[in-house]
Backbone as JSON, one array per atom type, in Angstrom:
{
  "sequence": "MRGLTAAFLSLCLAAPAAADISAARYAEPTDRYGHGAVPGGEYGALEVTLRDGTRLLARVTGGVFEDTAPRLHDFDGDGTPEVVTVFSGDTTGAMIRIFGLQDGTLTALGNNAPIGTRHRWLAVAGIADFNGDGLDEIAYVDRPHLARRLRLVTVDASQSSLTFKEIASVGGLTNHKYGSPDIEGGVRICPDQPPVVVTASANWSRVMEARLVDGEFQIAPIGKYTDPSSLAAALSCD",
  "N": [[0.94, -1.07, -0.22], [0.56, 2.1, -1.02], [1.96, 5.31, 0.49], [0.24, 6.81, 3.4], [-2.05, 5.87, 6.15], [-5.08, 7.73, 6.54], [-5.21, 8.3, 9.36], [-2.78, 8.9, 10.39], [-0.46, 10.99, 11.99], [2.41, 12.8, 12.08], [5.19, 14.18, 13.98], [7.81, 15.77, 12.89], [11.31, 16.32, 13.06], [14.18, 18.16, 11.65], [16.92, 16.53, 10.27], [20.47, 16.16, 10.14], [21.95, 16.19, 6.94], [23.63, 14.14, 6.55], [23.39, 12.26, 8.33], [22.42, 9.28, 9.89], [20.12, 6.58, 10.83], [20.68, 5.21, 14.08], [19.58, 3.96, 16.23], [16.65, 2.88, 17.57], [13.3, 3.37, 19.49], [10.11, 2.7, 21.05], [8.12, 5.43, 22.42], [6.31, 7.3, 24.88], [4.42, 5.86, 26.38], [0.97, 4.54, 26.53], [-2.38, 3.77, 27.52], [-4.74, 4.1, 26.24], [-5.69, 2.67, 24.0], [-6.2, 0.11, 24.9], [-5.68, -2.69, 24.35], [-4.1, -4.58, 25.15], [-2.39, -6.79, 24.32], [0.26, -6.91, 24.34], [1.91, -6.55, 27.41], [2.15, -3.07, 28.63], [2.73, -2.6, 26.22], [1.92, -0.52, 24.33], [2.1, 2.62, 22.52], [2.58, 5.96, 21.97], [4.41, 7.34, 20.35], [7.25, 7.19, 18.17], [10.64, 7.2, 18.49], [13.76, 8.05, 17.34], [17.5, 7.74, 17.38], [20.26, 9.45, 15.93], [23.35, 8.81, 14.31], [25.01, 10.91, 15.0], [24.07, 11.49, 17.43], [21.71, 12.87, 17.49], [18.32, 13.29, 18.24], [15.15, 12.16, 17.12], [11.51, 12.37, 16.94], [8.53, 11.02, 16.27], [4.98, 11.09, 16.25], [1.92, 9.8, 16.76], [-1.59, 9.84, 16.0], [-4.96, 8.62, 15.96], [-4.6, 5.97, 16.68], [-2.2, 3.54, 17.75], [1.46, 2.77, 18.31], [2.09, -0.51, 18.57], [3.62, -3.02, 20.03], [6.69, -5.1, 20.44], [9.37, -4.01, 20.27], [10.81, -1.77, 17.92], [12.32, -2.31, 14.91], [15.57, -2.17, 13.13], [16.32, -1.95, 9.83], [18.08, -1.99, 6.62], [16.41, -1.66, 3.79], [16.73, -0.5, 1.11], [19.35, -0.49, 0.57], [21.04, 1.35, 0.78], [22.88, 1.63, 2.71], [21.78, 3.03, 5.09], [19.59, 2.53, 7.8], [16.15, 1.64, 7.67], [13.3, 1.75, 9.67], [11.26, -0.31, 11.22], [8.06, -0.87, 12.26], [5.12, -1.63, 14.31], [1.93, -0.54, 13.9], [-1.08, 0.06, 15.0], [-4.16, 0.83, 14.05], [-7.06, 2.78, 15.52], [-9.68, 1.95, 14.43], [-8.67, 0.18, 12.4], [-7.06, -1.78, 13.07], [-3.96, -3.73, 13.28], [-0.89, -3.04, 11.38], [2.04, -3.26, 9.38], [4.42, -0.64, 9.52], [6.74, 1.44, 7.95], [9.4, 3.56, 8.76], [11.61, 6.07, 7.85], [14.73, 8.04, 7.01], [14.02, 10.89, 4.86], [15.05, 13.03, 2.82], [16.44, 14.37, 4.85], [14.67, 14.16, 7.04], [12.84, 12.59, 9.23], [10.38, 10.21, 8.31], [7.32, 8.56, 7.69], [7.14, 5.87, 5.61], [5.5, 4.19, 4.28], [3.04, 1.44, 4.45], [1.7, -1.68, 5.02], [-1.46, -3.28, 4.21], [-3.97, -2.89, 6.53], [-5.18, -5.09, 9.17], [-7.89, -4.92, 9.62], [-9.8, -4.72, 11.53], [-10.39, -3.34, 14.94], [-8.27, -3.98, 17.84], [-6.92, -6.07, 16.65], [-4.05, -7.92, 15.9], [-0.65, -8.26, 14.93], [2.45, -9.91, 14.94], [5.81, -9.34, 14.27], [8.06, -11.7, 12.77], [10.61, -11.74, 11.63], [13.13, -10.47, 9.24], [14.2, -11.06, 6.07], [15.75, -11.8, 2.78], [13.86, -13.96, 1.25], [13.32, -15.47, -0.96], [15.31, -14.8, -2.71], [15.46, -12.81, -4.6], [16.6, -10.48, -4.32], [15.03, -8.59, -3.11], [13.94, -7.45, 0.21], [11.88, -9.5, 2.47], [9.48, -9.31, 4.9], [8.59, -11.28, 7.48], [5.78, -12.13, 9.41], [3.35, -12.98, 12.02], [-0.16, -13.29, 11.42], [-2.46, -12.13, 13.52], [-1.67, -13.91, 16.2], [-2.92, -14.78, 18.18], [-5.41, -15.67, 17.1], [-6.09, -15.75, 14.5], [-3.56, -17.05, 13.32], [-1.66, -17.03, 11.52], [0.95, -17.4, 9.38], [2.48, -14.99, 7.39], [4.25, -13.28, 4.58], [5.6, -10.79, 3.27], [6.8, -8.74, 0.66], [9.03, -6.04, 0.66], [9.49, -3.46, -1.46], [11.63, -1.17, -2.42], [12.33, 0.56, -4.14], [11.53, 3.09, -4.93], [10.37, 6.29, -3.54], [8.27, 5.87, -1.7], [7.45, 3.15, -0.2], [6.43, 0.05, -1.5], [4.41, -2.8, -0.71], [3.92, -6.35, -1.08], [2.25, -9.41, -0.55], [3.45, -12.57, -0.68], [3.55, -15.16, 0.2], [1.73, -17.31, 2.37], [0.82, -19.4, 5.14], [-1.17, -21.36, 7.53], [-1.56, -22.23, 10.86], [0.34, -21.68, 12.64], [1.97, -19.87, 15.21], [3.45, -17.14, 17.12], [3.48, -15.89, 19.56], [2.0, -15.42, 22.75], [-0.91, -14.3, 24.4], [-0.8, -11.54, 26.23], [2.05, -11.87, 26.84], [5.34, -10.42, 27.26], [7.12, -10.84, 25.23], [7.74, -11.71, 21.71], [8.11, -14.83, 20.4], [10.68, -17.1, 18.99], [11.81, -16.45, 15.53], [13.75, -15.7, 12.73], [15.74, -17.62, 11.18], [18.84, -17.25, 10.08], [21.34, -18.4, 8.34], [24.81, -19.11, 6.99], [25.0, -19.66, 3.43], [22.55, -20.84, 3.3], [19.02, -21.14, 2.88], [16.85, -18.57, 4.47], [15.17, -19.43, 7.51], [11.83, -19.54, 8.9], [11.18, -19.75, 12.17], [8.61, -20.71, 14.55], [5.87, -21.45, 16.77], [3.69, -24.33, 16.84], [0.18, -24.03, 16.39], [-1.22, -24.81, 18.62], [0.81, -24.5, 20.46], [2.29, -27.02, 20.92], [4.64, -27.9, 19.58], [7.5, -27.31, 18.24], [8.13, -25.42, 15.05], [9.39, -25.11, 11.68], [9.48, -23.07, 8.93], [9.73, -22.91, 5.54], [10.51, -21.17, 2.49], [9.37, -22.36, -0.46], [9.57, -22.82, -3.98], [7.78, -20.49, -3.79], [5.86, -21.12, -1.99], [5.22, -21.58, 1.39], [6.61, -24.35, 3.25], [6.02, -26.41, 5.91], [7.4, -27.94, 8.82], [7.41, -29.91, 11.72], [9.95, -29.8, 14.21], [10.52, -30.69, 16.68], [9.7, -30.85, 20.34], [7.78, -28.28, 21.85], [8.51, -26.77, 24.8], [9.16, -24.44, 26.47], [10.03, -20.83, 25.96], [12.73, -21.41, 25.44], [12.94, -23.4, 23.63], [12.24, -22.41, 21.03], [14.36, -20.7, 20.89], [16.68, -22.05, 20.76], [16.16, -23.36, 18.03], [16.82, -21.31, 16.31], [19.71, -21.25, 16.27], [22.65, -21.54, 14.28], [24.36, -23.73, 14.62]],
  "CA": [[-0.15, 0.0, -0.03], [1.42, 3.22, -0.85], [1.56, 6.46, 1.15], [-0.13, 6.63, 4.88], [-3.46, 6.0, 6.5], [-5.59, 9.18, 7.08], [-5.36, 8.38, 10.88], [-1.42, 9.04, 10.65], [0.03, 12.45, 11.92], [3.97, 12.62, 12.55], [5.9, 15.26, 14.29], [8.99, 15.56, 12.09], [12.18, 17.31, 13.19], [14.92, 17.87, 10.64], [17.88, 15.76, 10.66], [21.64, 16.6, 9.42], [21.82, 15.4, 5.91], [24.79, 13.03, 6.43], [23.37, 11.59, 9.44], [21.8, 7.94, 9.62], [19.52, 5.99, 12.2], [21.58, 3.9, 14.69], [18.88, 3.25, 17.25], [15.19, 3.45, 17.71], [12.4, 2.97, 20.58], [8.83, 3.52, 21.37], [8.08, 6.17, 23.52], [5.16, 8.01, 25.39], [3.43, 4.59, 26.54], [-0.36, 4.97, 26.7], [-3.23, 2.75, 27.73], [-5.81, 4.51, 25.66], [-6.16, 1.94, 22.8], [-6.85, -0.7, 25.43], [-5.74, -3.82, 23.71], [-3.18, -5.39, 26.31], [-1.66, -8.24, 23.74], [1.82, -6.94, 24.97], [1.78, -5.75, 28.64], [2.73, -1.89, 28.52], [3.2, -2.49, 24.74], [1.31, 0.42, 23.66], [2.96, 3.9, 22.57], [2.13, 7.24, 21.18], [5.33, 7.8, 19.56], [8.55, 6.61, 17.83], [11.97, 7.98, 18.82], [15.04, 7.4, 16.74], [18.57, 8.13, 17.45], [21.12, 9.17, 14.83], [24.86, 8.6, 14.58], [25.5, 12.32, 15.72], [23.51, 12.01, 18.83], [20.39, 13.74, 17.51], [17.08, 12.45, 18.62], [13.81, 12.6, 16.4], [10.54, 11.81, 17.44], [7.26, 10.9, 15.45], [3.93, 11.07, 17.29], [0.8, 9.27, 15.89], [-2.94, 9.76, 16.51], [-5.85, 7.73, 15.31], [-3.99, 4.73, 16.91], [-0.88, 3.46, 18.62], [2.5, 1.67, 17.99], [1.74, -1.76, 19.56], [4.72, -3.87, 19.6], [7.81, -5.33, 21.82], [10.58, -2.89, 20.0], [11.06, -1.32, 16.49], [13.48, -2.91, 14.21], [16.12, -1.48, 12.17], [16.75, -2.79, 8.48], [18.28, -1.4, 5.45], [15.76, -2.33, 2.75], [17.14, 0.06, -0.12], [20.53, -0.96, 0.38], [21.87, 2.59, 0.69], [23.61, 1.87, 4.12], [21.14, 3.45, 6.08], [18.46, 1.4, 7.88], [14.77, 2.04, 7.98], [12.74, 1.52, 10.93], [10.01, -1.36, 10.99], [7.01, -0.81, 13.5], [3.67, -2.25, 14.14], [1.04, 0.53, 14.25], [-2.38, -0.37, 15.08], [-5.35, 1.93, 14.21], [-8.19, 2.65, 16.18], [-10.52, 1.08, 13.94], [-8.38, -0.8, 11.29], [-6.32, -3.03, 13.67], [-2.43, -3.79, 13.22], [-0.31, -3.12, 10.13], [3.51, -3.01, 9.39], [4.68, 0.57, 8.92], [8.16, 1.66, 8.01], [9.9, 4.97, 8.77], [13.12, 6.4, 7.43], [15.09, 9.55, 6.82], [13.97, 11.35, 3.59], [15.48, 14.64, 2.55], [17.04, 14.75, 6.04], [13.67, 14.3, 7.76], [12.15, 11.32, 9.74], [9.23, 10.12, 7.52], [6.68, 7.28, 7.45], [7.39, 5.75, 4.05], [4.67, 3.39, 3.74], [2.61, 0.48, 5.27], [0.93, -2.91, 4.42], [-2.72, -3.36, 4.46], [-4.24, -3.24, 7.98], [-5.73, -6.22, 9.41], [-9.07, -4.42, 9.26], [-10.55, -4.5, 12.82], [-9.7, -2.93, 16.07], [-7.89, -4.97, 18.46], [-6.39, -7.38, 15.97], [-2.68, -7.65, 16.13], [0.17, -9.09, 14.24], [3.68, -10.07, 15.59], [6.78, -9.67, 13.35], [9.03, -12.65, 13.15], [11.81, -11.31, 11.16], [13.31, -9.92, 8.14], [15.29, -11.53, 5.07], [15.41, -12.17, 1.3], [13.44, -15.27, 1.43], [13.22, -16.13, -2.35], [16.69, -14.67, -3.52], [15.19, -11.81, -5.67], [17.09, -9.13, -3.95], [14.04, -7.67, -2.44], [13.67, -8.36, 1.47], [10.47, -9.63, 2.84], [8.94, -9.23, 6.46], [7.64, -12.41, 7.98], [4.98, -11.87, 10.57], [2.15, -14.04, 12.18], [-1.31, -12.58, 11.55], [-3.25, -12.59, 14.78], [-0.94, -14.95, 16.4], [-3.82, -15.34, 19.19], [-6.69, -16.05, 16.48], [-6.05, -16.6, 12.8], [-2.55, -17.96, 13.65], [-1.33, -17.36, 10.06], [2.13, -16.76, 9.0], [2.56, -14.17, 6.12], [5.55, -13.13, 3.96], [5.58, -9.69, 2.44], [7.96, -8.13, 0.01], [8.95, -4.7, 0.49], [10.07, -2.52, -2.61], [12.31, 0.27, -1.78], [12.97, 1.23, -5.15], [10.76, 4.38, -5.01], [10.47, 7.15, -2.43], [7.18, 5.58, -0.86], [7.52, 1.76, -0.12], [5.39, -0.82, -1.58], [4.16, -4.03, 0.0], [3.27, -7.35, -1.64], [2.38, -10.43, -0.18], [3.95, -13.44, -1.76], [3.09, -16.53, 0.75], [1.27, -17.51, 3.8], [0.34, -20.41, 5.67], [-1.73, -21.24, 8.63], [-1.3, -23.32, 11.9], [1.51, -21.37, 13.5], [2.01, -18.7, 16.37], [4.91, -16.65, 17.92], [3.16, -14.92, 20.77], [1.07, -15.78, 23.74], [-1.4, -13.07, 24.82], [0.0, -11.26, 27.49], [3.3, -11.94, 27.28], [6.09, -9.41, 26.83], [7.97, -11.16, 24.38], [7.72, -12.26, 20.7], [9.02, -15.88, 20.51], [11.09, -17.79, 17.57], [12.28, -15.62, 14.74], [14.03, -15.91, 11.43], [17.24, -18.06, 11.29], [19.7, -16.75, 8.78], [22.88, -18.94, 8.28], [25.53, -18.97, 5.77], [25.06, -20.51, 2.27], [21.42, -21.3, 3.65], [18.19, -20.06, 2.94], [16.42, -18.12, 5.67], [13.76, -20.24, 7.76], [11.04, -18.93, 10.03], [10.9, -20.42, 13.58], [7.62, -20.38, 15.31], [5.39, -22.72, 17.55], [2.48, -24.88, 16.25], [-0.96, -23.08, 16.77], [-1.36, -25.09, 20.24], [2.09, -24.38, 21.18], [2.84, -28.05, 21.48], [5.6, -28.4, 18.75], [8.48, -26.17, 17.42], [8.07, -25.42, 13.64], [10.12, -24.44, 10.68], [8.85, -22.63, 7.7], [10.77, -22.61, 4.29], [9.93, -20.91, 1.2], [9.94, -23.63, -1.63], [8.83, -22.25, -4.99], [7.0, -19.46, -3.77], [4.9, -21.52, -1.0], [5.73, -22.16, 2.61], [6.48, -25.6, 3.5], [6.31, -26.43, 7.21], [7.56, -29.03, 9.36], [7.8, -29.9, 13.19], [11.14, -30.33, 14.3], [10.77, -31.08, 18.07], [8.58, -30.5, 21.25], [7.84, -27.01, 22.57], [8.18, -26.73, 26.19], [9.2, -23.0, 26.74], [10.61, -19.99, 25.04], [14.2, -21.55, 24.85], [12.6, -24.42, 22.57], [12.1, -21.85, 19.77], [15.46, -19.89, 20.9], [17.53, -23.09, 20.25], [16.12, -23.63, 16.86], [17.56, -20.25, 15.88], [21.03, -21.41, 16.06], [23.11, -22.2, 13.13], [25.18, -24.96, 14.74]],
  "C": [[0.96, 1.38, -0.04], [1.08, 4.34, 0.09], [1.07, 5.86, 2.92], [-1.5, 6.6, 4.74], [-3.78, 7.44, 6.81], [-5.3, 9.4, 8.45], [-3.88, 8.91, 11.29], [-1.41, 10.44, 10.83], [1.64, 12.17, 12.55], [4.28, 13.91, 12.79], [7.28, 15.09, 14.07], [10.16, 16.6, 12.53], [13.28, 17.15, 12.15], [16.04, 17.25, 11.07], [18.95, 16.36, 9.57], [21.59, 15.34, 8.14], [22.66, 14.04, 5.82], [24.35, 11.97, 7.49], [22.57, 10.27, 9.18], [21.15, 7.57, 10.87], [20.52, 5.17, 12.9], [20.78, 3.42, 15.72], [17.36, 3.71, 16.94], [14.42, 2.62, 18.93], [11.1, 3.42, 20.49], [8.96, 4.28, 22.42], [6.7, 6.71, 23.84], [3.94, 6.8, 25.3], [1.98, 5.33, 27.08], [-1.13, 3.78, 26.75], [-4.69, 2.98, 27.09], [-6.53, 3.56, 24.74], [-6.67, 0.63, 23.64], [-6.83, -2.22, 24.86], [-5.16, -4.98, 24.91], [-2.71, -6.73, 25.62], [-0.43, -8.17, 24.3], [1.47, -6.07, 26.18], [2.62, -4.48, 28.43], [3.27, -1.86, 27.02], [2.53, -1.59, 23.94], [1.84, 1.92, 23.59], [2.44, 4.78, 21.79], [3.16, 7.75, 20.24], [6.61, 7.07, 19.28], [9.6, 7.69, 18.23], [13.22, 7.32, 18.27], [16.37, 8.25, 17.14], [19.63, 8.33, 16.41], [22.51, 9.01, 15.13], [25.47, 9.69, 15.24], [25.06, 12.46, 17.17], [22.01, 12.5, 18.83], [19.32, 12.9, 17.47], [15.89, 13.14, 17.87], [12.88, 11.91, 16.71], [9.15, 12.02, 16.41], [6.04, 10.36, 16.31], [2.89, 10.52, 16.22], [-0.59, 9.54, 16.59], [-3.74, 8.84, 15.66], [-5.38, 6.23, 15.86], [-2.87, 4.74, 17.7], [0.19, 2.56, 18.01], [2.11, 0.61, 18.93], [2.5, -2.8, 18.91], [5.69, -4.26, 20.83], [8.74, -4.17, 21.47], [10.41, -2.96, 18.58], [12.1, -2.09, 15.92], [14.36, -2.27, 13.3], [16.39, -2.66, 10.97], [16.88, -1.93, 7.3], [17.63, -2.18, 4.17], [15.82, -1.73, 1.39], [18.67, -0.12, -0.44], [21.72, 0.37, 0.48], [22.83, 2.81, 1.86], [23.0, 2.51, 5.25], [19.94, 2.83, 6.27], [17.24, 2.24, 8.07], [14.31, 1.51, 9.25], [11.29, 0.66, 10.67], [9.14, -1.38, 12.26], [5.83, -1.4, 13.04], [2.61, -1.07, 14.54], [-0.28, -0.33, 14.02], [-3.34, 0.83, 15.14], [-6.48, 1.55, 14.92], [-9.46, 1.9, 15.58], [-10.28, 0.04, 12.86], [-7.49, -1.93, 11.8], [-4.98, -2.59, 13.11], [-2.12, -3.65, 11.63], [1.19, -2.59, 10.31], [3.69, -1.51, 8.95], [6.11, 0.91, 9.03], [8.38, 3.17, 7.91], [11.15, 4.92, 8.29], [13.45, 7.88, 7.14], [14.83, 10.0, 5.17], [14.08, 12.87, 3.46], [15.89, 15.2, 4.03], [15.79, 15.0, 7.06], [13.16, 12.96, 7.98], [10.87, 11.11, 9.19], [8.68, 9.0, 7.73], [6.64, 6.96, 6.04], [6.46, 4.73, 3.46], [4.15, 2.34, 4.8], [1.93, -0.62, 4.58], [-0.52, -2.68, 4.63], [-2.95, -3.64, 5.96], [-5.09, -4.54, 7.97], [-7.41, -6.02, 8.97], [-10.18, -4.19, 10.39], [-9.9, -3.99, 14.04], [-9.29, -4.17, 16.86], [-7.66, -6.43, 17.88], [-5.14, -6.83, 15.48], [-1.95, -8.52, 15.16], [1.59, -8.92, 14.9], [4.87, -10.49, 14.53], [7.93, -10.69, 13.85], [10.37, -12.52, 12.83], [11.77, -10.99, 9.56], [14.48, -10.7, 7.17], [14.83, -11.57, 3.51], [15.0, -13.61, 1.17], [13.53, -16.16, 0.03], [14.37, -15.73, -3.19], [16.49, -13.76, -4.64], [15.86, -10.65, -5.4], [16.11, -8.19, -3.28], [13.95, -8.46, -0.89], [12.34, -8.3, 1.79], [10.41, -9.61, 4.39], [8.09, -10.36, 6.75], [6.92, -12.09, 9.14], [3.82, -12.97, 10.52], [0.89, -12.99, 12.25], [-2.13, -13.04, 12.45], [-2.99, -13.72, 15.44], [-1.86, -15.55, 17.73], [-5.23, -16.0, 18.63], [-6.58, -16.8, 15.33], [-4.66, -17.5, 12.91], [-1.8, -18.33, 12.17], [-0.03, -16.59, 9.85], [2.28, -16.14, 7.53], [3.98, -13.53, 5.89], [5.2, -12.05, 2.96], [6.75, -8.95, 1.95], [7.78, -6.62, 0.14], [9.87, -3.94, -0.51], [10.41, -1.41, -2.21], [12.7, 1.06, -2.93], [12.57, 2.83, -5.54], [10.7, 4.98, -3.66], [9.34, 6.6, -1.48], [7.26, 4.1, -1.13], [6.29, 1.14, -0.53], [5.45, -2.32, -1.05], [3.71, -5.1, -0.93], [3.36, -8.71, -0.87], [2.8, -11.76, -1.07], [3.63, -15.14, -1.24], [2.4, -16.48, 2.02], [0.71, -18.92, 4.17], [-0.36, -20.57, 7.07], [-1.24, -22.35, 9.66], [-0.14, -22.88, 12.86], [1.14, -19.79, 14.31], [3.42, -18.44, 16.73], [4.65, -15.92, 19.14], [1.96, -15.33, 21.4], [0.39, -14.49, 24.42], [-1.27, -12.73, 25.95], [1.43, -11.11, 27.75], [4.32, -10.9, 26.57], [7.04, -9.55, 25.53], [7.23, -12.04, 23.0], [8.66, -13.48, 20.51], [9.53, -16.44, 19.19], [11.63, -16.35, 16.83], [12.72, -16.33, 13.42], [15.41, -16.47, 11.61], [18.02, -17.96, 9.78], [21.21, -17.47, 8.93], [23.45, -19.0, 6.86], [25.26, -20.02, 4.83], [23.42, -21.45, 2.5], [20.15, -20.35, 3.48], [17.4, -19.66, 4.07], [15.1, -19.19, 6.16], [12.88, -19.52, 8.94], [10.91, -20.01, 11.16], [9.67, -20.28, 14.28], [7.35, -21.95, 15.96], [4.09, -23.25, 16.62], [1.24, -23.97, 16.86], [-1.37, -23.45, 18.27], [-0.41, -25.16, 21.13], [2.68, -25.9, 21.74], [4.36, -28.58, 20.7], [6.44, -26.95, 18.27], [8.3, -26.47, 15.93], [8.93, -24.66, 12.9], [9.3, -24.22, 9.63], [9.74, -22.26, 6.67], [10.0, -22.29, 3.35], [10.41, -21.9, 0.02], [8.97, -23.23, -2.73], [7.57, -21.78, -4.85], [5.83, -19.87, -2.75], [5.97, -21.9, 0.21], [5.55, -23.77, 2.89], [6.87, -25.62, 4.88], [6.52, -27.82, 7.76], [7.84, -28.87, 10.83], [9.07, -30.39, 13.46], [11.57, -30.63, 15.94], [9.55, -30.61, 18.93], [8.77, -28.96, 21.75], [7.63, -27.23, 24.1], [8.19, -25.2, 26.93], [9.63, -22.05, 25.73], [11.95, -20.33, 24.58], [13.99, -22.6, 23.85], [12.78, -23.64, 21.45], [13.58, -21.15, 19.61], [16.41, -20.96, 20.34], [17.47, -23.44, 18.96], [16.46, -22.41, 15.89], [18.93, -20.19, 15.56], [21.39, -22.01, 14.87], [24.0, -23.45, 13.3], [24.25, -26.18, 14.45]]
}
């Protein structure tokens, strides 16, 4: 989806032209959205720190950032990372929204289609080039407490406004327990191997691996789930 939703309002401060983002965090915690999927995990602002120490703030209305932490990733290959966030609109539910520096200003560059209903959330698993086409994808679980569906969206950063395209999805997987402060599992990235998404089965009984093969996810159980360490161990390249 190009551009921003109408509900978005950012407060942008000018950044030095040569600066880039070195860190990001959510700021201004709030309870007005009242979902509670992540305890203390709803925020009214995103703060980034540049390499020269400058701090920039982006505030939102019409929704909140709802997440465990923002993620830094360079989608356009210019050496300057963008910031991946999860924004939940008051009436539209969660979407992935990416911020970056544009003409020296912290700007929201685009978001994928929202889930469509208030208090419906998504949990990001990780970011990698899953199909080897040179474009990075974001893997996330759509409604990890309800739909429990792993989705993969390509992020095209060839233009100033990012575009998103879903290329694969599969059901029966989750990576978050309602009320937990942590998203479990992630993406395993090892030398000379394609990326693998590590999650739990929908009922939290098994550790699951999802691989993209010929444009479709293939999933397989690789062990019993007992606690978060079960998924953490499956992220090791050893």
